[in-house]
């Protein structure tokens, strides 16, 4: 589970489907569809909050891919724009352990 937040402060609960050092694949329902960029024509950027091994991870991402699964379900591919060093280290460790 994860939470995403747009620049207006609106948020949605989502599920992380895939995670890498450079991006995330999330899936969510109708509340995800309500998130908007601050101005028309600008890409949607989201703050993403989730946990890895009981530690919080917060990152700033941009939507680079969208896929509608059904009328009430969307998938967004996100590229990570910024993440603090500690969270990046946790992410790297988690991915390395998952690949083994």
PDB file of N, CA and C in Angstrom:
ATOM      1  N   UNK A   1       0.825  -1.210   0.000  1.00  0.00           N
ATOM      2  CA  UNK A   1       0.000   0.000   0.000  1.00  0.00           C
ATOM      3  C   UNK A   1       0.862   1.264   0.000  1.00  0.00           C
ATOM      4  N   UNK A   2       0.316   2.317  -0.585  1.00  0.00           N
ATOM      5  CA  UNK A   2       1.008   3.601  -0.632  1.00  0.00           C
ATOM      6  C   UNK A   2      -0.029   4.706  -0.715  1.00  0.00           C
ATOM      7  N   UNK A   3       0.419   5.928  -0.521  1.00  0.00           N
ATOM      8  CA  UNK A   3      -0.444   7.096  -0.675  1.00  0.00           C
ATOM      9  C   UNK A   3       0.247   8.058  -1.629  1.00  0.00           C
ATOM     10  N   UNK A   4      -0.522   8.663  -2.516  1.00  0.00           N
ATOM     11  CA  UNK A   4       0.013   9.677  -3.424  1.00  0.00           C
ATOM     12  C   UNK A   4      -0.733  10.984  -3.184  1.00  0.00           C
ATOM     13  N   UNK A   5      -0.023  12.089  -3.432  1.00  0.00           N
ATOM     14  CA  UNK A   5      -0.582  13.414  -3.186  1.00  0.00           C
ATOM     15  C   UNK A   5      -0.187  14.332  -4.334  1.00  0.00           C
ATOM     16  N   UNK A   6      -1.168  15.066  -4.859  1.00  0.00           N
ATOM     17  CA  UNK A   6      -0.854  16.003  -5.937  1.00  0.00           C
ATOM     18  C   UNK A   6      -0.439  17.349  -5.359  1.00  0.00           C
ATOM     19  N   UNK A   7      -0.114  18.296  -6.213  1.00  0.00           N
ATOM     20  CA  UNK A   7       0.355  19.600  -5.781  1.00  0.00           C
ATOM     21  C   UNK A   7      -0.695  20.445  -5.085  1.00  0.00           C
ATOM     22  N   UNK A   8      -1.971  20.059  -5.213  1.00  0.00           N
ATOM     23  CA  UNK A   8      -3.052  20.791  -4.552  1.00  0.00           C
ATOM     24  C   UNK A   8      -3.347  20.246  -3.159  1.00  0.00           C
ATOM     25  N   UNK A   9      -2.658  19.153  -2.788  1.00  0.00           N
ATOM     26  CA  UNK A   9      -2.885  18.555  -1.478  1.00  0.00           C
ATOM     27  C   UNK A   9      -3.929  17.454  -1.470  1.00  0.00           C
ATOM     28  N   UNK A  10      -4.494  17.146  -2.640  1.00  0.00           N
ATOM     29  CA  UNK A  10      -5.450  16.038  -2.748  1.00  0.00           C
ATOM     30  C   UNK A  10      -4.663  14.729  -2.723  1.00  0.00           C
ATOM     31  N   UNK A  11      -5.236  13.691  -2.116  1.00  0.00           N
ATOM     32  CA  UNK A  11      -4.493  12.438  -2.006  1.00  0.00           C
ATOM     33  C   UNK A  11      -5.355  11.247  -2.401  1.00  0.00           C
ATOM     34  N   UNK A  12      -4.687  10.122  -2.638  1.00  0.00           N
ATOM     35  CA  UNK A  12      -5.362   8.874  -3.003  1.00  0.00           C
ATOM     36  C   UNK A  12      -4.557   7.704  -2.463  1.00  0.00           C
ATOM     37  N   UNK A  13      -5.260   6.682  -2.025  1.00  0.00           N
ATOM     38  CA  UNK A  13      -4.612   5.437  -1.628  1.00  0.00           C
ATOM     39  C   UNK A  13      -4.405   4.588  -2.868  1.00  0.00           C
ATOM     40  N   UNK A  14      -3.215   4.013  -3.009  1.00  0.00           N
ATOM     41  CA  UNK A  14      -2.867   3.209  -4.181  1.00  0.00           C
ATOM     42  C   UNK A  14      -2.132   1.947  -3.733  1.00  0.00           C
ATOM     43  N   UNK A  15      -1.902   1.081  -4.698  1.00  0.00           N
ATOM     44  CA  UNK A  15      -1.100  -0.117  -4.481  1.00  0.00           C
ATOM     45  C   UNK A  15       0.141  -0.028  -5.347  1.00  0.00           C
ATOM     46  N   UNK A  16       1.304  -0.284  -4.742  1.00  0.00           N
ATOM     47  CA  UNK A  16       2.556  -0.355  -5.509  1.00  0.00           C
ATOM     48  C   UNK A  16       2.607  -1.718  -6.180  1.00  0.00           C
ATOM     49  N   UNK A  17       2.654  -1.750  -7.495  1.00  0.00           N
ATOM     50  CA  UNK A  17       2.722  -3.007  -8.224  1.00  0.00           C
ATOM     51  C   UNK A  17       4.147  -3.391  -8.578  1.00  0.00           C
ATOM     52  N   UNK A  18       4.978  -2.379  -8.810  1.00  0.00           N
ATOM     53  CA  UNK A  18       6.359  -2.623  -9.207  1.00  0.00           C
ATOM     54  C   UNK A  18       7.194  -1.458  -8.711  1.00  0.00           C
ATOM     55  N   UNK A  19       8.416  -1.761  -8.342  1.00  0.00           N
ATOM     56  CA  UNK A  19       9.289  -0.733  -7.800  1.00  0.00           C
ATOM     57  C   UNK A  19      10.699  -0.942  -8.345  1.00  0.00           C
ATOM     58  N   UNK A  20      11.348   0.153  -8.714  1.00  0.00           N
ATOM     59  CA  UNK A  20      12.736   0.099  -9.176  1.00  0.00           C
ATOM     60  C   UNK A  20      13.457   1.317  -8.615  1.00  0.00           C
ATOM     61  N   UNK A  21      14.743   1.408  -8.872  1.00  0.00           N
ATOM     62  CA  UNK A  21      15.516   2.551  -8.391  1.00  0.00           C
ATOM     63  C   UNK A  21      15.129   3.845  -9.093  1.00  0.00           C
ATOM     64  N   UNK A  22      14.528   3.730 -10.265  1.00  0.00           N
ATOM     65  CA  UNK A  22      14.191   4.940 -11.004  1.00  0.00           C
ATOM     66  C   UNK A  22      12.698   5.221 -11.096  1.00  0.00           C
ATOM     67  N   UNK A  23      11.865   4.263 -10.661  1.00  0.00           N
ATOM     68  CA  UNK A  23      10.437   4.515 -10.795  1.00  0.00           C
ATOM     69  C   UNK A  23       9.550   3.507 -10.102  1.00  0.00           C
ATOM     70  N   UNK A  24       8.252   3.767 -10.223  1.00  0.00           N
ATOM     71  CA  UNK A  24       7.235   2.960  -9.568  1.00  0.00           C
ATOM     72  C   UNK A  24       6.075   2.730 -10.525  1.00  0.00           C
ATOM     73  N   UNK A  25       5.372   1.622 -10.341  1.00  0.00           N
ATOM     74  CA  UNK A  25       4.112   1.376 -11.033  1.00  0.00           C
ATOM     75  C   UNK A  25       3.058   1.284  -9.951  1.00  0.00           C
ATOM     76  N   UNK A  26       2.056   2.163 -10.021  1.00  0.00           N
ATOM     77  CA  UNK A  26       1.007   2.188  -9.013  1.00  0.00           C
ATOM     78  C   UNK A  26      -0.347   1.902  -9.662  1.00  0.00           C
ATOM     79  N   UNK A  27      -1.278   1.444  -8.847  1.00  0.00           N
ATOM     80  CA  UNK A  27      -2.634   1.202  -9.309  1.00  0.00           C
ATOM     81  C   UNK A  27      -3.602   1.768  -8.284  1.00  0.00           C
ATOM     82  N   UNK A  28      -4.634   2.429  -8.762  1.00  0.00           N
ATOM     83  CA  UNK A  28      -5.605   3.019  -7.852  1.00  0.00           C
ATOM     84  C   UNK A  28      -6.969   3.145  -8.496  1.00  0.00           C
ATOM     85  N   UNK A  29      -7.912   3.574  -7.686  1.00  0.00           N
ATOM     86  CA  UNK A  29      -9.298   3.681  -8.109  1.00  0.00           C
ATOM     87  C   UNK A  29      -9.698   5.092  -8.476  1.00  0.00           C
ATOM     88  N   UNK A  30     -10.980   5.378  -8.240  1.00  0.00           N
ATOM     89  CA  UNK A  30     -11.570   6.649  -8.650  1.00  0.00           C
ATOM     90  C   UNK A  30     -10.868   7.848  -8.024  1.00  0.00           C
ATOM     91  N   UNK A  31     -10.404   7.706  -6.774  1.00  0.00           N
ATOM     92  CA  UNK A  31      -9.732   8.848  -6.131  1.00  0.00           C
ATOM     93  C   UNK A  31      -8.415   9.197  -6.821  1.00  0.00           C
ATOM     94  N   UNK A  32      -7.754   8.213  -7.434  1.00  0.00           N
ATOM     95  CA  UNK A  32      -6.529   8.483  -8.187  1.00  0.00           C
ATOM     96  C   UNK A  32      -6.842   9.326  -9.423  1.00  0.00           C
ATOM     97  N   UNK A  33      -7.980   9.058 -10.041  1.00  0.00           N
ATOM     98  CA  UNK A  33      -8.371   9.804 -11.235  1.00  0.00           C
ATOM     99  C   UNK A  33      -8.676  11.271 -10.936  1.00  0.00           C
ATOM    100  N   UNK A  34      -8.936  11.600  -9.678  1.00  0.00           N
ATOM    101  CA  UNK A  34      -9.266  12.973  -9.289  1.00  0.00           C
ATOM    102  C   UNK A  34      -8.024  13.861  -9.133  1.00  0.00           C
ATOM    103  N   UNK A  35      -6.842  13.262  -9.068  1.00  0.00           N
ATOM    104  CA  UNK A  35      -5.614  14.039  -8.888  1.00  0.00           C
ATOM    105  C   UNK A  35      -5.272  14.779 -10.177  1.00  0.00           C
ATOM    106  N   UNK A  36      -4.855  16.009 -10.033  1.00  0.00           N
ATOM    107  CA  UNK A  36      -4.600  16.868 -11.195  1.00  0.00           C
ATOM    108  C   UNK A  36      -3.283  17.610 -11.046  1.00  0.00           C
ATOM    109  N   UNK A  37      -2.726  18.018 -12.198  1.00  0.00           N
ATOM    110  CA  UNK A  37      -1.551  18.888 -12.162  1.00  0.00           C
ATOM    111  C   UNK A  37      -2.018  20.294 -11.804  1.00  0.00           C
ATOM    112  N   UNK A  38      -1.116  21.137 -11.289  1.00  0.00           N
ATOM    113  CA  UNK A  38      -1.527  22.474 -10.837  1.00  0.00           C
ATOM    114  C   UNK A  38      -1.992  23.390 -11.963  1.00  0.00           C
ATOM    115  N   UNK A  39      -1.582  23.106 -13.187  1.00  0.00           N
ATOM    116  CA  UNK A  39      -1.993  23.939 -14.324  1.00  0.00           C
ATOM    117  C   UNK A  39      -2.142  23.072 -15.567  1.00  0.00           C
ATOM    118  N   UNK A  40      -3.089  23.438 -16.413  1.00  0.00           N
ATOM    119  CA  UNK A  40      -3.322  22.697 -17.646  1.00  0.00           C
ATOM    120  C   UNK A  40      -2.049  22.659 -18.486  1.00  0.00           C
ATOM    121  N   UNK A  41      -1.762  21.514 -19.059  1.00  0.00           N
ATOM    122  CA  UNK A  41      -0.597  21.362 -19.914  1.00  0.00           C
ATOM    123  C   UNK A  41       0.663  20.919 -19.195  1.00  0.00           C
ATOM    124  N   UNK A  42       0.674  20.988 -17.869  1.00  0.00           N
ATOM    125  CA  UNK A  42       1.837  20.541 -17.107  1.00  0.00           C
ATOM    126  C   UNK A  42       1.677  19.066 -16.752  1.00  0.00           C
ATOM    127  N   UNK A  43       2.784  18.325 -16.688  1.00  0.00           N
ATOM    128  CA  UNK A  43       2.684  16.911 -16.317  1.00  0.00           C
ATOM    129  C   UNK A  43       2.246  16.781 -14.857  1.00  0.00           C
ATOM    130  N   UNK A  44       1.561  15.693 -14.557  1.00  0.00           N
ATOM    131  CA  UNK A  44       1.133  15.412 -13.191  1.00  0.00           C
ATOM    132  C   UNK A  44       2.329  14.927 -12.388  1.00  0.00           C
ATOM    133  N   UNK A  45       2.615  15.635 -11.295  1.00  0.00           N
ATOM    134  CA  UNK A  45       3.678  15.224 -10.377  1.00  0.00           C
ATOM    135  C   UNK A  45       3.038  14.881  -9.047  1.00  0.00           C
ATOM    136  N   UNK A  46       3.530  13.820  -8.426  1.00  0.00           N
ATOM    137  CA  UNK A  46       2.941  13.305  -7.199  1.00  0.00           C
ATOM    138  C   UNK A  46       4.002  13.093  -6.135  1.00  0.00           C
ATOM    139  N   UNK A  47       3.623  13.353  -4.895  1.00  0.00           N
ATOM    140  CA  UNK A  47       4.425  12.934  -3.758  1.00  0.00           C
ATOM    141  C   UNK A  47       3.931  11.543  -3.400  1.00  0.00           C
ATOM    142  N   UNK A  48       4.853  10.597  -3.272  1.00  0.00           N
ATOM    143  CA  UNK A  48       4.486   9.213  -2.984  1.00  0.00           C
ATOM    144  C   UNK A  48       5.039   8.857  -1.610  1.00  0.00           C
ATOM    145  N   UNK A  49       4.179   8.245  -0.796  1.00  0.00           N
ATOM    146  CA  UNK A  49       4.551   7.857   0.561  1.00  0.00           C
ATOM    147  C   UNK A  49       4.246   6.373   0.747  1.00  0.00           C
ATOM    148  N   UNK A  50       5.262   5.602   1.146  1.00  0.00           N
ATOM    149  CA  UNK A  50       5.076   4.180   1.423  1.00  0.00           C
ATOM    150  C   UNK A  50       6.130   3.732   2.412  1.00  0.00           C
ATOM    151  N   UNK A  51       6.073   2.493   2.820  1.00  0.00           N
ATOM    152  CA  UNK A  51       7.029   1.983   3.791  1.00  0.00           C
ATOM    153  C   UNK A  51       7.790   0.791   3.267  1.00  0.00           C
ATOM    154  N   UNK A  52       9.048   0.696   3.666  1.00  0.00           N
ATOM    155  CA  UNK A  52       9.892  -0.465   3.388  1.00  0.00           C
ATOM    156  C   UNK A  52      10.446  -0.922   4.725  1.00  0.00           C
ATOM    157  N   UNK A  53      10.118  -2.142   5.082  1.00  0.00           N
ATOM    158  CA  UNK A  53      10.620  -2.731   6.325  1.00  0.00           C
ATOM    159  C   UNK A  53      10.446  -1.773   7.496  1.00  0.00           C
ATOM    160  N   UNK A  54       9.248  -1.300   7.708  1.00  0.00           N
ATOM    161  CA  UNK A  54       8.879  -0.430   8.825  1.00  0.00           C
ATOM    162  C   UNK A  54       9.533   0.951   8.787  1.00  0.00           C
ATOM    163  N   UNK A  55      10.116   1.337   7.679  1.00  0.00           N
ATOM    164  CA  UNK A  55      10.687   2.683   7.540  1.00  0.00           C
ATOM    165  C   UNK A  55       9.921   3.440   6.454  1.00  0.00           C
ATOM    166  N   UNK A  56       9.583   4.695   6.719  1.00  0.00           N
ATOM    167  CA  UNK A  56       8.847   5.468   5.711  1.00  0.00           C
ATOM    168  C   UNK A  56       9.747   5.893   4.552  1.00  0.00           C
ATOM    169  N   UNK A  57       9.169   5.893   3.362  1.00  0.00           N
ATOM    170  CA  UNK A  57       9.851   6.368   2.161  1.00  0.00           C
ATOM    171  C   UNK A  57       8.957   7.437   1.538  1.00  0.00           C
ATOM    172  N   UNK A  58       9.548   8.568   1.227  1.00  0.00           N
ATOM    173  CA  UNK A  58       8.827   9.671   0.590  1.00  0.00           C
ATOM    174  C   UNK A  58       9.627  10.063  -0.654  1.00  0.00           C
ATOM    175  N   UNK A  59       8.944  10.171  -1.776  1.00  0.00           N
ATOM    176  CA  UNK A  59       9.633  10.597  -2.996  1.00  0.00           C
ATOM    177  C   UNK A  59       8.711  11.477  -3.835  1.00  0.00           C
ATOM    178  N   UNK A  60       9.319  12.245  -4.701  1.00  0.00           N
ATOM    179  CA  UNK A  60       8.611  13.136  -5.610  1.00  0.00           C
ATOM    180  C   UNK A  60       8.731  12.519  -7.000  1.00  0.00           C
ATOM    181  N   UNK A  61       7.589  12.288  -7.652  1.00  0.00           N
ATOM    182  CA  UNK A  61       7.581  11.568  -8.930  1.00  0.00           C
ATOM    183  C   UNK A  61       6.764  12.312  -9.984  1.00  0.00           C
ATOM    184  N   UNK A  62       7.004  11.946 -11.242  1.00  0.00           N
ATOM    185  CA  UNK A  62       6.219  12.453 -12.378  1.00  0.00           C
ATOM    186  C   UNK A  62       5.563  11.278 -13.081  1.00  0.00           C
ATOM    187  N   UNK A  63       4.304  11.448 -13.446  1.00  0.00           N
ATOM    188  CA  UNK A  63       3.586  10.416 -14.196  1.00  0.00           C
ATOM    189  C   UNK A  63       4.106  10.429 -15.636  1.00  0.00           C
ATOM    190  N   UNK A  64       4.593   9.272 -16.100  1.00  0.00           N
ATOM    191  CA  UNK A  64       5.114   9.169 -17.466  1.00  0.00           C
ATOM    192  C   UNK A  64       4.339   8.144 -18.293  1.00  0.00           C
ATOM    193  N   UNK A  65       3.409   7.435 -17.638  1.00  0.00           N
ATOM    194  CA  UNK A  65       2.670   6.378 -18.321  1.00  0.00           C
ATOM    195  C   UNK A  65       1.333   6.205 -17.624  1.00  0.00           C
ATOM    196  N   UNK A  66       0.265   6.088 -18.372  1.00  0.00           N
ATOM    197  CA  UNK A  66      -1.047   5.795 -17.799  1.00  0.00           C
ATOM    198  C   UNK A  66      -1.691   4.658 -18.586  1.00  0.00           C
ATOM    199  N   UNK A  67      -2.427   3.831 -17.858  1.00  0.00           N
ATOM    200  CA  UNK A  67      -3.160   2.728 -18.499  1.00  0.00           C
ATOM    201  C   UNK A  67      -4.446   2.493 -17.715  1.00  0.00           C
ATOM    202  N   UNK A  68      -5.556   2.610 -18.404  1.00  0.00           N
ATOM    203  CA  UNK A  68      -6.838   2.346 -17.765  1.00  0.00           C
ATOM    204  C   UNK A  68      -7.072   0.842 -17.730  1.00  0.00           C
ATOM    205  N   UNK A  69      -7.318   0.319 -16.537  1.00  0.00           N
ATOM    206  CA  UNK A  69      -7.601  -1.100 -16.365  1.00  0.00           C
ATOM    207  C   UNK A  69      -9.104  -1.377 -16.472  1.00  0.00           C
ATOM    208  N   UNK A  70      -9.902  -0.450 -15.985  1.00  0.00           N
ATOM    209  CA  UNK A  70     -11.360  -0.506 -16.052  1.00  0.00           C
ATOM    210  C   UNK A  70     -11.867   0.910 -15.804  1.00  0.00           C
ATOM    211  N   UNK A  71     -13.180   1.083 -15.743  1.00  0.00           N
ATOM    212  CA  UNK A  71     -13.717   2.423 -15.506  1.00  0.00           C
ATOM    213  C   UNK A  71     -13.290   2.965 -14.147  1.00  0.00           C
ATOM    214  N   UNK A  72     -13.032   2.079 -13.197  1.00  0.00           N
ATOM    215  CA  UNK A  72     -12.707   2.510 -11.842  1.00  0.00           C
ATOM    216  C   UNK A  72     -11.281   2.187 -11.429  1.00  0.00           C
ATOM    217  N   UNK A  73     -10.423   1.825 -12.367  1.00  0.00           N
ATOM    218  CA  UNK A  73      -9.059   1.428 -12.008  1.00  0.00           C
ATOM    219  C   UNK A  73      -8.060   1.933 -13.051  1.00  0.00           C
ATOM    220  N   UNK A  74      -7.019   2.616 -12.547  1.00  0.00           N
ATOM    221  CA  UNK A  74      -5.956   3.140 -13.407  1.00  0.00           C
ATOM    222  C   UNK A  74      -4.600   2.680 -12.910  1.00  0.00           C
ATOM    223  N   UNK A  75      -3.684   2.542 -13.827  1.00  0.00           N
ATOM    224  CA  UNK A  75      -2.277   2.309 -13.492  1.00  0.00           C
ATOM    225  C   UNK A  75      -1.471   3.495 -13.996  1.00  0.00           C
ATOM    226  N   UNK A  76      -0.562   3.961 -13.146  1.00  0.00           N
ATOM    227  CA  UNK A  76       0.339   5.049 -13.506  1.00  0.00           C
ATOM    228  C   UNK A  76       1.774   4.565 -13.365  1.00  0.00           C
ATOM    229  N   UNK A  77       2.571   4.809 -14.388  1.00  0.00           N
ATOM    230  CA  UNK A  77       4.003   4.608 -14.305  1.00  0.00           C
ATOM    231  C   UNK A  77       4.637   5.924 -13.900  1.00  0.00           C
ATOM    232  N   UNK A  78       5.463   5.887 -12.873  1.00  0.00           N
ATOM    233  CA  UNK A  78       6.067   7.101 -12.330  1.00  0.00           C
ATOM    234  C   UNK A  78       7.582   7.037 -12.417  1.00  0.00           C
ATOM    235  N   UNK A  79       8.193   8.145 -12.751  1.00  0.00           N
ATOM    236  CA  UNK A  79       9.640   8.263 -12.664  1.00  0.00           C
ATOM    237  C   UNK A  79       9.948   9.054 -11.394  1.00  0.00           C
ATOM    238  N   UNK A  80      10.933   8.585 -10.647  1.00  0.00           N
ATOM    239  CA  UNK A  80      11.315   9.270  -9.411  1.00  0.00           C
ATOM    240  C   UNK A  80      12.170  10.483  -9.772  1.00  0.00           C
ATOM    241  N   UNK A  81      11.702  11.660  -9.361  1.00  0.00           N
ATOM    242  CA  UNK A  81      12.435  12.905  -9.602  1.00  0.00           C
ATOM    243  C   UNK A  81      13.378  13.221  -8.450  1.00  0.00           C
ATOM    244  N   UNK A  82      12.919  12.958  -7.226  1.00  0.00           N
ATOM    245  CA  UNK A  82      13.779  13.201  -6.071  1.00  0.00           C
ATOM    246  C   UNK A  82      13.380  12.278  -4.923  1.00  0.00           C
ATOM    247  N   UNK A  83      14.420  11.884  -4.172  1.00  0.00           N
ATOM    248  CA  UNK A  83      14.249  11.020  -3.018  1.00  0.00           C
ATOM    249  C   UNK A  83      15.441  11.282  -2.106  1.00  0.00           C
ATOM    250  N   UNK A  84      15.218  11.300  -0.781  1.00  0.00           N
ATOM    251  CA  UNK A  84      16.352  11.568   0.095  1.00  0.00           C
ATOM    252  C   UNK A  84      17.306  10.366   0.122  1.00  0.00           C
ATOM    253  N   UNK A  85      18.535  10.600   0.526  1.00  0.00           N
ATOM    254  CA  UNK A  85      19.581   9.578   0.459  1.00  0.00           C
ATOM    255  C   UNK A  85      19.240   8.345   1.294  1.00  0.00           C
ATOM    256  N   UNK A  86      18.713   8.547   2.489  1.00  0.00           N
ATOM    257  CA  UNK A  86      18.372   7.412   3.351  1.00  0.00           C
ATOM    258  C   UNK A  86      17.305   6.531   2.681  1.00  0.00           C
ATOM    259  N   UNK A  87      16.266   7.149   2.138  1.00  0.00           N
ATOM    260  CA  UNK A  87      15.206   6.394   1.460  1.00  0.00           C
ATOM    261  C   UNK A  87      15.757   5.704   0.213  1.00  0.00           C
ATOM    262  N   UNK A  88      16.649   6.366  -0.505  1.00  0.00           N
ATOM    263  CA  UNK A  88      17.269   5.761  -1.683  1.00  0.00           C
ATOM    264  C   UNK A  88      18.073   4.524  -1.295  1.00  0.00           C
ATOM    265  N   UNK A  89      18.811   4.614  -0.209  1.00  0.00           N
ATOM    266  CA  UNK A  89      19.581   3.471   0.276  1.00  0.00           C
ATOM    267  C   UNK A  89      18.659   2.319   0.669  1.00  0.00           C
ATOM    268  N   UNK A  90      17.546   2.618   1.336  1.00  0.00           N
ATOM    269  CA  UNK A  90      16.580   1.588   1.713  1.00  0.00           C
ATOM    270  C   UNK A  90      15.992   0.922   0.479  1.00  0.00           C
ATOM    271  N   UNK A  91      15.652   1.725  -0.506  1.00  0.00           N
ATOM    272  CA  UNK A  91      15.088   1.214  -1.750  1.00  0.00           C
ATOM    273  C   UNK A  91      16.079   0.293  -2.445  1.00  0.00           C
ATOM    274  N   UNK A  92      17.323   0.710  -2.529  1.00  0.00           N
ATOM    275  CA  UNK A  92      18.367  -0.092  -3.165  1.00  0.00           C
ATOM    276  C   UNK A  92      18.546  -1.424  -2.430  1.00  0.00           C
ATOM    277  N   UNK A  93      18.582  -1.382  -1.121  1.00  0.00           N
ATOM    278  CA  UNK A  93      18.733  -2.595  -0.317  1.00  0.00           C
ATOM    279  C   UNK A  93      17.543  -3.535  -0.505  1.00  0.00           C
ATOM    280  N   UNK A  94      16.335  -2.975  -0.493  1.00  0.00           N
ATOM    281  CA  UNK A  94      15.124  -3.780  -0.662  1.00  0.00           C
ATOM    282  C   UNK A  94      15.106  -4.471  -2.021  1.00  0.00           C
ATOM    283  N   UNK A  95      15.443  -3.721  -3.064  1.00  0.00           N
ATOM    284  CA  UNK A  95      15.440  -4.285  -4.424  1.00  0.00           C
ATOM    285  C   UNK A  95      16.521  -5.359  -4.547  1.00  0.00           C
ATOM    286  N   UNK A  96      17.708  -5.100  -4.020  1.00  0.00           N
ATOM    287  CA  UNK A  96      18.793  -6.086  -4.072  1.00  0.00           C
ATOM    288  C   UNK A  96      18.413  -7.387  -3.393  1.00  0.00           C
ATOM    289  N   UNK A  97      17.757  -7.294  -2.233  1.00  0.00           N
ATOM    290  CA  UNK A  97      17.325  -8.490  -1.509  1.00  0.00           C
ATOM    291  C   UNK A  97      16.208  -9.217  -2.249  1.00  0.00           C
ATOM    292  N   UNK A  98      15.333  -8.480  -2.924  1.00  0.00           N
ATOM    293  CA  UNK A  98      14.195  -9.071  -3.632  1.00  0.00           C
ATOM    294  C   UNK A  98      14.634  -9.816  -4.888  1.00  0.00           C
ATOM    295  N   UNK A  99      15.733  -9.391  -5.485  1.00  0.00           N
ATOM    296  CA  UNK A  99      16.213  -9.988  -6.741  1.00  0.00           C
ATOM    297  C   UNK A  99      16.882 -11.341  -6.480  1.00  0.00           C
ATOM    298  N   UNK A 100      17.445 -11.507  -5.293  1.00  0.00           N
ATOM    299  CA  UNK A 100      18.182 -12.736  -4.978  1.00  0.00           C
ATOM    300  C   UNK A 100      17.279 -13.933  -4.951  1.00  0.00           C
TER     301      UNK A 100
END
